[in-house]
XYZ file of C-alpha atoms in Angstrom:
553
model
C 92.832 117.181 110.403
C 90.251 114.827 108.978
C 89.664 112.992 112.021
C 89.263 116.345 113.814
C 86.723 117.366 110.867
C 85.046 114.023 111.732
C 84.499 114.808 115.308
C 83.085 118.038 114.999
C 80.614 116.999 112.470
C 79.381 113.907 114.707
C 79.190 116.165 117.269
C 76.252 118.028 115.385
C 74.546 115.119 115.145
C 74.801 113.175 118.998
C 72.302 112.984 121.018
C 71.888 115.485 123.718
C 73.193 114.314 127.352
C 69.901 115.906 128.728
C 67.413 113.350 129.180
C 64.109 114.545 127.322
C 60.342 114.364 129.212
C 58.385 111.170 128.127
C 56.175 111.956 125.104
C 53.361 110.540 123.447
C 55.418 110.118 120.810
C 58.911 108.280 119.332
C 61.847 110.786 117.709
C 62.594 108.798 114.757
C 66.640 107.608 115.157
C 68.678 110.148 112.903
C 72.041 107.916 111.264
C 74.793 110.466 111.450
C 76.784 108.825 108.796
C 74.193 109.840 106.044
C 74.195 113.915 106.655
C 78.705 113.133 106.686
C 78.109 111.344 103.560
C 76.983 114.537 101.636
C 79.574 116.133 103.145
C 82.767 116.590 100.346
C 85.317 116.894 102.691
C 84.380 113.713 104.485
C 82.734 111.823 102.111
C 85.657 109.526 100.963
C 86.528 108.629 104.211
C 83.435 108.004 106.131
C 81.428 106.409 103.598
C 81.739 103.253 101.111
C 83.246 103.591 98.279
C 81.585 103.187 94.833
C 81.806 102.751 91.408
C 85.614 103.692 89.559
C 87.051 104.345 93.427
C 85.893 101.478 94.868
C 88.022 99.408 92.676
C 91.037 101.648 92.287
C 92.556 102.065 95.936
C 95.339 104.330 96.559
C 97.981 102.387 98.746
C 101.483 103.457 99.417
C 102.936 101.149 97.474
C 100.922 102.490 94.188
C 97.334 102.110 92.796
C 95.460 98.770 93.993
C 93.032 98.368 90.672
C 90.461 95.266 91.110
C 87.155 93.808 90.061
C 83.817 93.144 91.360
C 83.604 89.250 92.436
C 80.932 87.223 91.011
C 79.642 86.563 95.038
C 80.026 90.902 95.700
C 83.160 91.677 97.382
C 85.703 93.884 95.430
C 88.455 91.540 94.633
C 92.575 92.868 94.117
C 95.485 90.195 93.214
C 98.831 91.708 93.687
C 102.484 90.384 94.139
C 102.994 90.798 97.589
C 106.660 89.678 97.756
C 109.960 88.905 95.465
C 112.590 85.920 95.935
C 115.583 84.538 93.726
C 115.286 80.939 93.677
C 116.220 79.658 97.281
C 116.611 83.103 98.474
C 114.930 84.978 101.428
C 111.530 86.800 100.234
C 111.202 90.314 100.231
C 108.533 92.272 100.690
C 107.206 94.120 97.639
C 107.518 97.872 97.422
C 104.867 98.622 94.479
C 101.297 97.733 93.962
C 101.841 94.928 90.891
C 99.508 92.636 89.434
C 101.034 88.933 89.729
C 103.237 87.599 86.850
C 103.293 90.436 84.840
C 99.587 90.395 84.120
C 97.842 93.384 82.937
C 94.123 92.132 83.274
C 92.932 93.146 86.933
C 90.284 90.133 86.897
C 93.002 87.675 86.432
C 94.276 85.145 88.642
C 97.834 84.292 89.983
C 99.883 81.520 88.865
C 100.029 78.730 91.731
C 103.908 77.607 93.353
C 105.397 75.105 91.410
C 103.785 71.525 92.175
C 103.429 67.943 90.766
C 99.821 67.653 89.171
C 99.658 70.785 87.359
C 100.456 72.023 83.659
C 103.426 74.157 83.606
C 101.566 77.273 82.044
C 99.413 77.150 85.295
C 102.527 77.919 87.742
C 105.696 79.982 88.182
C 108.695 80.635 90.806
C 107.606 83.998 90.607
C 104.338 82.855 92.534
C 104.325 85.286 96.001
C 101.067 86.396 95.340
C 97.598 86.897 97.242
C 94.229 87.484 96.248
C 91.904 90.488 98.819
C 87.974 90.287 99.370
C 86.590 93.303 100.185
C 83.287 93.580 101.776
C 81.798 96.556 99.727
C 80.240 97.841 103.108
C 84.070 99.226 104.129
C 84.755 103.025 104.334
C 88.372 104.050 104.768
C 87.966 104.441 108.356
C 86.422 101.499 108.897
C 89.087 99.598 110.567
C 88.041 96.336 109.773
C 89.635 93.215 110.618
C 91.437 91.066 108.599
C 91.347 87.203 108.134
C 94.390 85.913 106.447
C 93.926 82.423 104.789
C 97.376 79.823 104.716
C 95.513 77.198 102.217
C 96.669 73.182 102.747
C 97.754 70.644 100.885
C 101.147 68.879 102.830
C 103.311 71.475 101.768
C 103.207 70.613 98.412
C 100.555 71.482 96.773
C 97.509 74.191 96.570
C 97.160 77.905 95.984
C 95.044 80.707 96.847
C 92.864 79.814 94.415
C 91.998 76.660 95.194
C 88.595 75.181 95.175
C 86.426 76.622 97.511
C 88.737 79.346 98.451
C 86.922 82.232 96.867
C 86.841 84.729 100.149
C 83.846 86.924 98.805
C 81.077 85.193 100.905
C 82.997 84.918 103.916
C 84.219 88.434 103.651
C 80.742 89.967 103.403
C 79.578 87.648 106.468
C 81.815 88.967 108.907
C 82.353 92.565 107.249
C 86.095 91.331 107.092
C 88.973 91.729 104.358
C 89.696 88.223 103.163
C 93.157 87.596 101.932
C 93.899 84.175 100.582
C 98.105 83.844 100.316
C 100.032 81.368 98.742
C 103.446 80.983 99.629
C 106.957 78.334 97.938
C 105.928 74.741 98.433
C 107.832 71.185 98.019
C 111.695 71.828 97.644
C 111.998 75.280 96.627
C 110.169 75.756 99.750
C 111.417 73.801 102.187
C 114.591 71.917 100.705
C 116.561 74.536 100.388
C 119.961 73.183 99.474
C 122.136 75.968 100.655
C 121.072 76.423 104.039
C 118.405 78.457 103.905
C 115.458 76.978 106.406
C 111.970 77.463 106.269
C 111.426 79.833 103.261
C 108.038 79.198 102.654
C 107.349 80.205 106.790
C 109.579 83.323 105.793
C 107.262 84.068 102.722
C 103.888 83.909 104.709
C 105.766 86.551 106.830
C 106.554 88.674 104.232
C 102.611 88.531 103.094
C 101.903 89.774 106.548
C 104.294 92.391 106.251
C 103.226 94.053 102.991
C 99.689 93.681 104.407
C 100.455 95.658 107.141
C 101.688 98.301 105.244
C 98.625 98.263 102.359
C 95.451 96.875 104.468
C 94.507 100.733 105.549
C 93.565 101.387 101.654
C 91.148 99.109 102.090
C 89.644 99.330 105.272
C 90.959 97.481 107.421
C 93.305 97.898 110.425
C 96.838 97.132 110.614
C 96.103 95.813 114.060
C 93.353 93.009 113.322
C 95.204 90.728 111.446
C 93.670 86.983 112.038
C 95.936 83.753 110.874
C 93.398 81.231 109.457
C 94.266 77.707 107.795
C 93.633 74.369 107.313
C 95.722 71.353 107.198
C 99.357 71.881 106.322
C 97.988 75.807 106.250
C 97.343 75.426 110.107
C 100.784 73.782 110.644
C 102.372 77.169 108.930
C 100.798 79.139 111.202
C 101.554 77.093 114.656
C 104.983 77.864 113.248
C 104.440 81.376 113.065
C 103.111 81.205 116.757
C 106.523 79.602 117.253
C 108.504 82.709 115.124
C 109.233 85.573 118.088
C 109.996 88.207 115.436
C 106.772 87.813 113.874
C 104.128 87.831 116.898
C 103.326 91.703 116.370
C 102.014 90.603 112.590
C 98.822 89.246 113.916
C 97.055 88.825 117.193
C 95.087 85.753 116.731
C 94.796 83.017 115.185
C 92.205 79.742 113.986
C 93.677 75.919 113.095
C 91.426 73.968 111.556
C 92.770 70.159 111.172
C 96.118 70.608 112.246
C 98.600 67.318 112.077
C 100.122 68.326 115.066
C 101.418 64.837 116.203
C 103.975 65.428 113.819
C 105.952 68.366 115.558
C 108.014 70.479 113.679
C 111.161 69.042 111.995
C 114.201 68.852 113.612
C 117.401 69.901 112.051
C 118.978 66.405 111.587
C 116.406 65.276 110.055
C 115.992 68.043 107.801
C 119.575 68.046 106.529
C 119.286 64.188 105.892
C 116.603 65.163 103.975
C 118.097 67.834 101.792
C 121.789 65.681 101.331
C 119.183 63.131 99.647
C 118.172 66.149 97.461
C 121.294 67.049 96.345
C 122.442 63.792 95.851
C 119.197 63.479 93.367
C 120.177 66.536 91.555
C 123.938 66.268 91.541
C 124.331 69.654 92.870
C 126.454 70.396 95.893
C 124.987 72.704 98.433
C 126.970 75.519 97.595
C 127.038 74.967 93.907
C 124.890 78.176 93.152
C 125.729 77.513 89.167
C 124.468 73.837 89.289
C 121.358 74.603 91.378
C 120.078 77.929 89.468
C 120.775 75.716 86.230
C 118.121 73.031 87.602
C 114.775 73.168 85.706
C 111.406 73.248 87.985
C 110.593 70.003 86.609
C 113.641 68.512 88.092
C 113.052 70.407 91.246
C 109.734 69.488 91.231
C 109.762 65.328 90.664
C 113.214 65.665 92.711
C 111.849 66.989 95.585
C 108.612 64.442 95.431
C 111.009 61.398 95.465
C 112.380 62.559 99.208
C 108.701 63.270 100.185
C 107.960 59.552 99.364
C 111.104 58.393 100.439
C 111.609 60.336 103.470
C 110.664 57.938 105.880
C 112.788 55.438 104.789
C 115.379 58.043 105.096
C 114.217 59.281 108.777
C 111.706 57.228 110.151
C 111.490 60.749 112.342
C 110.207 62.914 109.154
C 107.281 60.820 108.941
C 105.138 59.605 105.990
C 102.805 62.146 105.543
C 104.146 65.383 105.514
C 107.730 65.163 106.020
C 108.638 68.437 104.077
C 107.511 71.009 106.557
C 108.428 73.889 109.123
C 111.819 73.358 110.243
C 112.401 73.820 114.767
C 115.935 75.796 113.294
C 116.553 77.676 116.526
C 116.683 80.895 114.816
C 113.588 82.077 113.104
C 111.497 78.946 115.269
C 112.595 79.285 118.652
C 109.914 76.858 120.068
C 108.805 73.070 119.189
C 105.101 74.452 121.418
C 105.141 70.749 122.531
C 106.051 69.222 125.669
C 109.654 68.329 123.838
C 111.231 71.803 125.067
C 109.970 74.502 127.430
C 106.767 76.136 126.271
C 106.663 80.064 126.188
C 104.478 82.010 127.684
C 101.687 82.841 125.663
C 98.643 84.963 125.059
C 97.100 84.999 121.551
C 93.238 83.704 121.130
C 93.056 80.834 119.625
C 90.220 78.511 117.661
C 91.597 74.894 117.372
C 89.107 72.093 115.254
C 89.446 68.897 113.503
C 86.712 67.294 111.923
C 85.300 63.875 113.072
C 86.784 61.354 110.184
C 89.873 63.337 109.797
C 92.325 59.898 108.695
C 88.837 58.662 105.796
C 91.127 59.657 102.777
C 93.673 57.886 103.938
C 92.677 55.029 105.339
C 89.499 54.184 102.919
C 91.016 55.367 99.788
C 94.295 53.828 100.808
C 93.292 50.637 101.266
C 90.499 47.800 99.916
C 88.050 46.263 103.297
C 90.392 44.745 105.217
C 89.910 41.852 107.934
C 90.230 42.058 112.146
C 93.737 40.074 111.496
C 95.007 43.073 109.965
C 95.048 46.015 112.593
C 97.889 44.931 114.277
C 100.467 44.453 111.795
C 99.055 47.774 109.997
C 99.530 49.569 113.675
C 102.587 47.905 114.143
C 103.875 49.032 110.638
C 102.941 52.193 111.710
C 103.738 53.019 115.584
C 106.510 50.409 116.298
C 105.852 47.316 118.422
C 106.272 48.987 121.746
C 103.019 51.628 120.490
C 101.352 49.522 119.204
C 100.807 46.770 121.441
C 99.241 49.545 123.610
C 97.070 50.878 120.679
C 95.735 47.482 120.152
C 94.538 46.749 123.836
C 92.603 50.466 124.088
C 88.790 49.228 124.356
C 87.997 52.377 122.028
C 90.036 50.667 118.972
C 88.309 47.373 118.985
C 86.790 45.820 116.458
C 83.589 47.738 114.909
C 80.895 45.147 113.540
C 79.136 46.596 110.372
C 75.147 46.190 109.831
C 75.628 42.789 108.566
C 78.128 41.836 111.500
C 81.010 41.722 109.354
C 84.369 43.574 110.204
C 86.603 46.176 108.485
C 89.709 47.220 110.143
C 89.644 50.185 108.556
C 86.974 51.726 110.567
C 89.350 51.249 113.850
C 92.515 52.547 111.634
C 90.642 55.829 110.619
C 89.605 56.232 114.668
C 93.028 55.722 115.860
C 94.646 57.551 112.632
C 92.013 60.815 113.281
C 92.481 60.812 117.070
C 96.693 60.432 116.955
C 97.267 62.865 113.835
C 94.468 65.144 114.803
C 91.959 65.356 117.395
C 94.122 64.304 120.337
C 96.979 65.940 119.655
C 95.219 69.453 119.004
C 93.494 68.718 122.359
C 97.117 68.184 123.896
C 98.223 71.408 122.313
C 95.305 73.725 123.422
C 95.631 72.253 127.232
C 99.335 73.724 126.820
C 98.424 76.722 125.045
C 95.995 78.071 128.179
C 98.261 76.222 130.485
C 100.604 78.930 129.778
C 98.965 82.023 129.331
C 96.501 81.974 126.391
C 92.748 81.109 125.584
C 91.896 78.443 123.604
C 88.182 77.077 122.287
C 88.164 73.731 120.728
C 85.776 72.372 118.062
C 84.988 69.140 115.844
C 82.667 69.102 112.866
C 80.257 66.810 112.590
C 78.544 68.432 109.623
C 80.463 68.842 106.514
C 80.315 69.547 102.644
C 82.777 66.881 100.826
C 85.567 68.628 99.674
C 86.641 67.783 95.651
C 89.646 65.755 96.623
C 87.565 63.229 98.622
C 84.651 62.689 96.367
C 86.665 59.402 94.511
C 86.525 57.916 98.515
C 82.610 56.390 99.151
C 83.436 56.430 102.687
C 83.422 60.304 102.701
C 79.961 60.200 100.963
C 78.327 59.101 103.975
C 75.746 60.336 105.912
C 76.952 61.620 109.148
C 81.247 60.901 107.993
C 83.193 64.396 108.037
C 86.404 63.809 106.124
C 89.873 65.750 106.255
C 88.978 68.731 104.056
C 85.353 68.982 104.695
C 85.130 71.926 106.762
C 87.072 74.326 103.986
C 83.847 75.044 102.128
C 81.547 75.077 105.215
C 83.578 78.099 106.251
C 84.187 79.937 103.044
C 80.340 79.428 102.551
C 80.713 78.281 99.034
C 79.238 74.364 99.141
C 77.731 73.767 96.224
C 74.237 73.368 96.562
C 74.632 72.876 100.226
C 71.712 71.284 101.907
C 69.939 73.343 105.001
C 72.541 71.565 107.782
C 75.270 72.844 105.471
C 73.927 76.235 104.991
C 73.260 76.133 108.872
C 76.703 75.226 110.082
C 78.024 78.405 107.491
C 76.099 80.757 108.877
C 77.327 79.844 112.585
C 80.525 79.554 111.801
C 80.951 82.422 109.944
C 79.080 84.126 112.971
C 81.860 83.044 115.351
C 84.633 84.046 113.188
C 83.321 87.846 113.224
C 83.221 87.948 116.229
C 86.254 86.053 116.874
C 87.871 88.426 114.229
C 86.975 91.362 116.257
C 87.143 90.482 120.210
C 89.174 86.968 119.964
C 86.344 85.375 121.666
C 83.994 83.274 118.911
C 80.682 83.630 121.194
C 77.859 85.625 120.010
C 74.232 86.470 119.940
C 71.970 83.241 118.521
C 74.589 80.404 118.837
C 75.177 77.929 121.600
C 77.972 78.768 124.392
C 81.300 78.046 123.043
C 83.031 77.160 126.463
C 87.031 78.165 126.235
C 89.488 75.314 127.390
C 90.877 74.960 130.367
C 94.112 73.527 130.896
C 91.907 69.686 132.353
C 89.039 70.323 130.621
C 89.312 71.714 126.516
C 85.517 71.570 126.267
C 85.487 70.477 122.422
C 82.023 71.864 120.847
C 80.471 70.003 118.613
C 80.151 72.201 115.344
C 76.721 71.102 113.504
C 75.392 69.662 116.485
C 74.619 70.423 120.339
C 76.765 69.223 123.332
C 80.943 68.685 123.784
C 82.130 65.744 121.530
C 83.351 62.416 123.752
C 86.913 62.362 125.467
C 87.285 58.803 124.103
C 91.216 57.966 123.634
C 92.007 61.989 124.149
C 92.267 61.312 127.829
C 96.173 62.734 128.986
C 96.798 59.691 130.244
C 97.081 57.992 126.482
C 97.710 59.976 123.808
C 101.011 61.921 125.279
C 101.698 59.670 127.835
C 100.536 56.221 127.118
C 101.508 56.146 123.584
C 103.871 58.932 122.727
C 103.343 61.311 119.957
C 105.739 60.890 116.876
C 107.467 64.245 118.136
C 108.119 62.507 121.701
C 108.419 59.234 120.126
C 111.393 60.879 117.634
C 112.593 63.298 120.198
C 112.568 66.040 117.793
């Protein structure tokens, strides 16, 4: 009935197909919207909301009360979800403030992690936090970005640094939800046989978005998967999850460590027997396990991350808790392992240009020529290796003085095997069988917290793993004018990505889409397509294997 309302009214008010003689003068342009916005009957739905309703939504799970963010959108925390302690999540069926907080303006409680004050988390963590662009009507049928935040599976939150989605919402007239999902064991160590929880909670988010996003704007149709780092791997999972391709339609990766693969089942069970063998708890011991305190979980489940690949050389060292290729909820490594689906989901896939900095310059002290091989052997195997050592593109790189550090050839080889190459491998797939792809590496970043105790990542012109969170979100602090440049593009692209799938617009430089020879990587902060260098086919993924070829996982 309302819509019907709606299109008589605009009716009233469109211009007349009869084409009017030239005049000497202009007919000044008439918005429609402002005559519907006097309008009672239509007023709620066609026009923002303000004041008491714009921050008390009626959704059909309850009332959605928020606040006014400091940066302008209309902000809303809720409990999107509910899960015993190694248990399936389920999605919430009331509106509820996280934790059993009563204060709209406050926060959630992060997962449980290592590095944090137990008053700052809680198992009851399935929260997310929505931005909401105060330009939204009820019928505006907005898109929505949905953030997976980083941190190796186990650690971060939605709120984060830099994660506050109020700039980035108003920039591409967007809802913003930031989720946060179980990390470390309770996660993804789930003693009794339950796989890939924290995939199944980012599912759940997407379902009780689905169901609530309408009350806010937005449409139940638009739903964008965005995420960096580990948050990227989550959702290449997701693209991997059959049963959950109708929650979202497209999806951006930024700084994905896709040479790892997903984790394959032996692996994964060696992984948790360790686990219970730390905890003295069998598998099946409900009792013993529900009786575990978080701390134990918590330090527990950090000994067989640091430990894991001594365990299974095939988990890896860096992130060896993570989505799990089960066969039943992942049906698909998406790597040249198994057969690759078809496809058709638009895709944005970047890396920035020092990806492996943190890790190999806050990892290690200057370290002579002698030492590349025995650190690449350490690393690939002998067989790798020896091929990693004879690329031209890895040798030795003389500073200013003429001295060397073979940590400037580890980081290249570290960012282009974890990272860049292995993304480029994976979009070349992805529109090999069906879907689009554009590829893009920063070259302009804002140092994210977690790297400013590394000097490397200080330097002019080095982009470090993390670097391209706040250039996105748009909240650098004090950002200088490339910084403040590279935001505005970016969040530019992602409008319009949000909206057609396709990241090209009005005032920014062709962003060519891959082709399945060709993935035409855009330099982000620059002009131009950055250098194949070692991403040729013929190396990376053939020449030296990825880990998951190397592991067969």
């Amino acid at each position: 009935m309302v819509a019907l309302t709606f299109l008589a009214f605009a009716a009233l008010f469109a211009p007349s197909v009869t084409a009017a003689p030239a005049q000497a003068f202009s007919v000044p342009h008439v918005d429609p919207t402002k005559f519907l916005c006097q309008l009672p009957i239509l007023k709620k739905w066609v026009c923002p909301l303000k004041g008491t309703a714009a921050l008390n939504r009626q959704t059909p799970c309850g009332t959605a009360g928020g606040i006014q963010d400091p940066q302008g959108a209309y902000r809303f925390v809720v409990k999107y979800g509910n899960a015993a302690r190694w248990a399936p999540s389920t999605v919430a069926s009331t509106w509820a403030l996280p934790n059993g907080f009563t204060n709209t303006s406050a926060l959630p409680l992060a997962c449980p992690q290592p590095g944090l004050d137990p008053s700052n988390y809680s198992e009851d963590c399935l929260s997310m936090v929505l931005y909401v662009p105060p330009s939204l009507s009820l019928t505006s049928s907005a898109p929505t970005l949905v953030w997976v935040h980083g941190g190796s599976f186990v650690v971060g939150s939605a709120t984060g640094v830099g994660l506050d989605g109020s700039k980035l919402a108003i920039a591409t007239n967007s809802i913003v939800a930031v989720v946060q999902y179980r990390l470390g064991a309770l996660g993804f160590l789930a003693p009794n046989g339950q796989n890939n929880l924290g995939v199944k909670d980012v599912i759940t988010a997407l379902k009780f978005l689905k169901t609530v996003i309408p009350s806010f704007g937005g449409s139940s149709s638009k739903i964008t998967l965005a995420g960096q780092s580990a948050g990227a791997n989550m959702i290449r999972a997701l693209l991997a999850v059959p049963s959950a391709s109708n929650l979202f339609r497209s999806a951006i990766l930024q700084s994905d460590p896709m040479n790892f693969g997903f984790i394959g089942t032996t692996t994964q069970n060696t992984l948790i027997s360790n686990f219970t063998g730390q905890v003295n708890c069998s598998g099946g011991d409900s009792a013993c396990l529900n009786a575990l305190s978080t701390d134990t979980i918590i330090n527990e489940g950090m000994n067989v991350f640091s430990w894991a690949y001594i365990l299974d050389p095939a988990a890896g060292r860096n992130q060896p808790l993570r989505p799990v290729l089960d066969g039943s909820l992942i049906t698909s490594p998406l790597d040249s392992t198994g057969s690759f689906p078809a496809v058709s989901k638009p895709l944005l896939i970047t890396s920035v240009s020092n990806e492996a900095g943190p890790a190999i310059y806050g990892g290690f002290p200057a370290l002579p020529e002698n030492m590349f091989a025995p650190l690449c052997e350490a690393t690939f195997g002998p067989e790798r290796a020896a091929i990693v050592v004879a690329q031209p593109l890895y040798s030795p790189v003389p500073a200013a003085d003429g001295s060397i550090d073979a940590r400037a050839q580890l980081q290249q080889v570290g960012t282009d095997y974890l990272w860049r190459c292995s993304g480029w491998t994976f979009a070349r797939s992805w529109v090999s069988h069906g879907g689009k792809a554009y590829v893009g590496e920063y070259i302009v970043g804002a140092t994210y917290p977690s790297n400013d105790w590394v000097s490397y990542c200080a330097k002019a012109g080095v982009v470090c793993h993390e670097d391209d969170i706040q250039i996105v979100f748009g909240t650098t602090p004090n950002p200088t004018s490339a910084q403040s440049a590279l935001a505005t593009e970016m969040q530019q692209r992602y409008k319009a990505f949000l909206s057609s799938g396709n990241p090209n617009t009005a005032g920014v430089a062709s962003w060519i889409a891959a082709t399945a020879t060709d993935v035409h990587p855009i330099l982000l902060g620059g002009s131009g397509e950055a250098i194949l260098g070692a991403c040729d086919p013929s190396f990376w993924g053939s020449g030296v294997q990825y880990d998951y070829q190397f592991y067969a996982q």
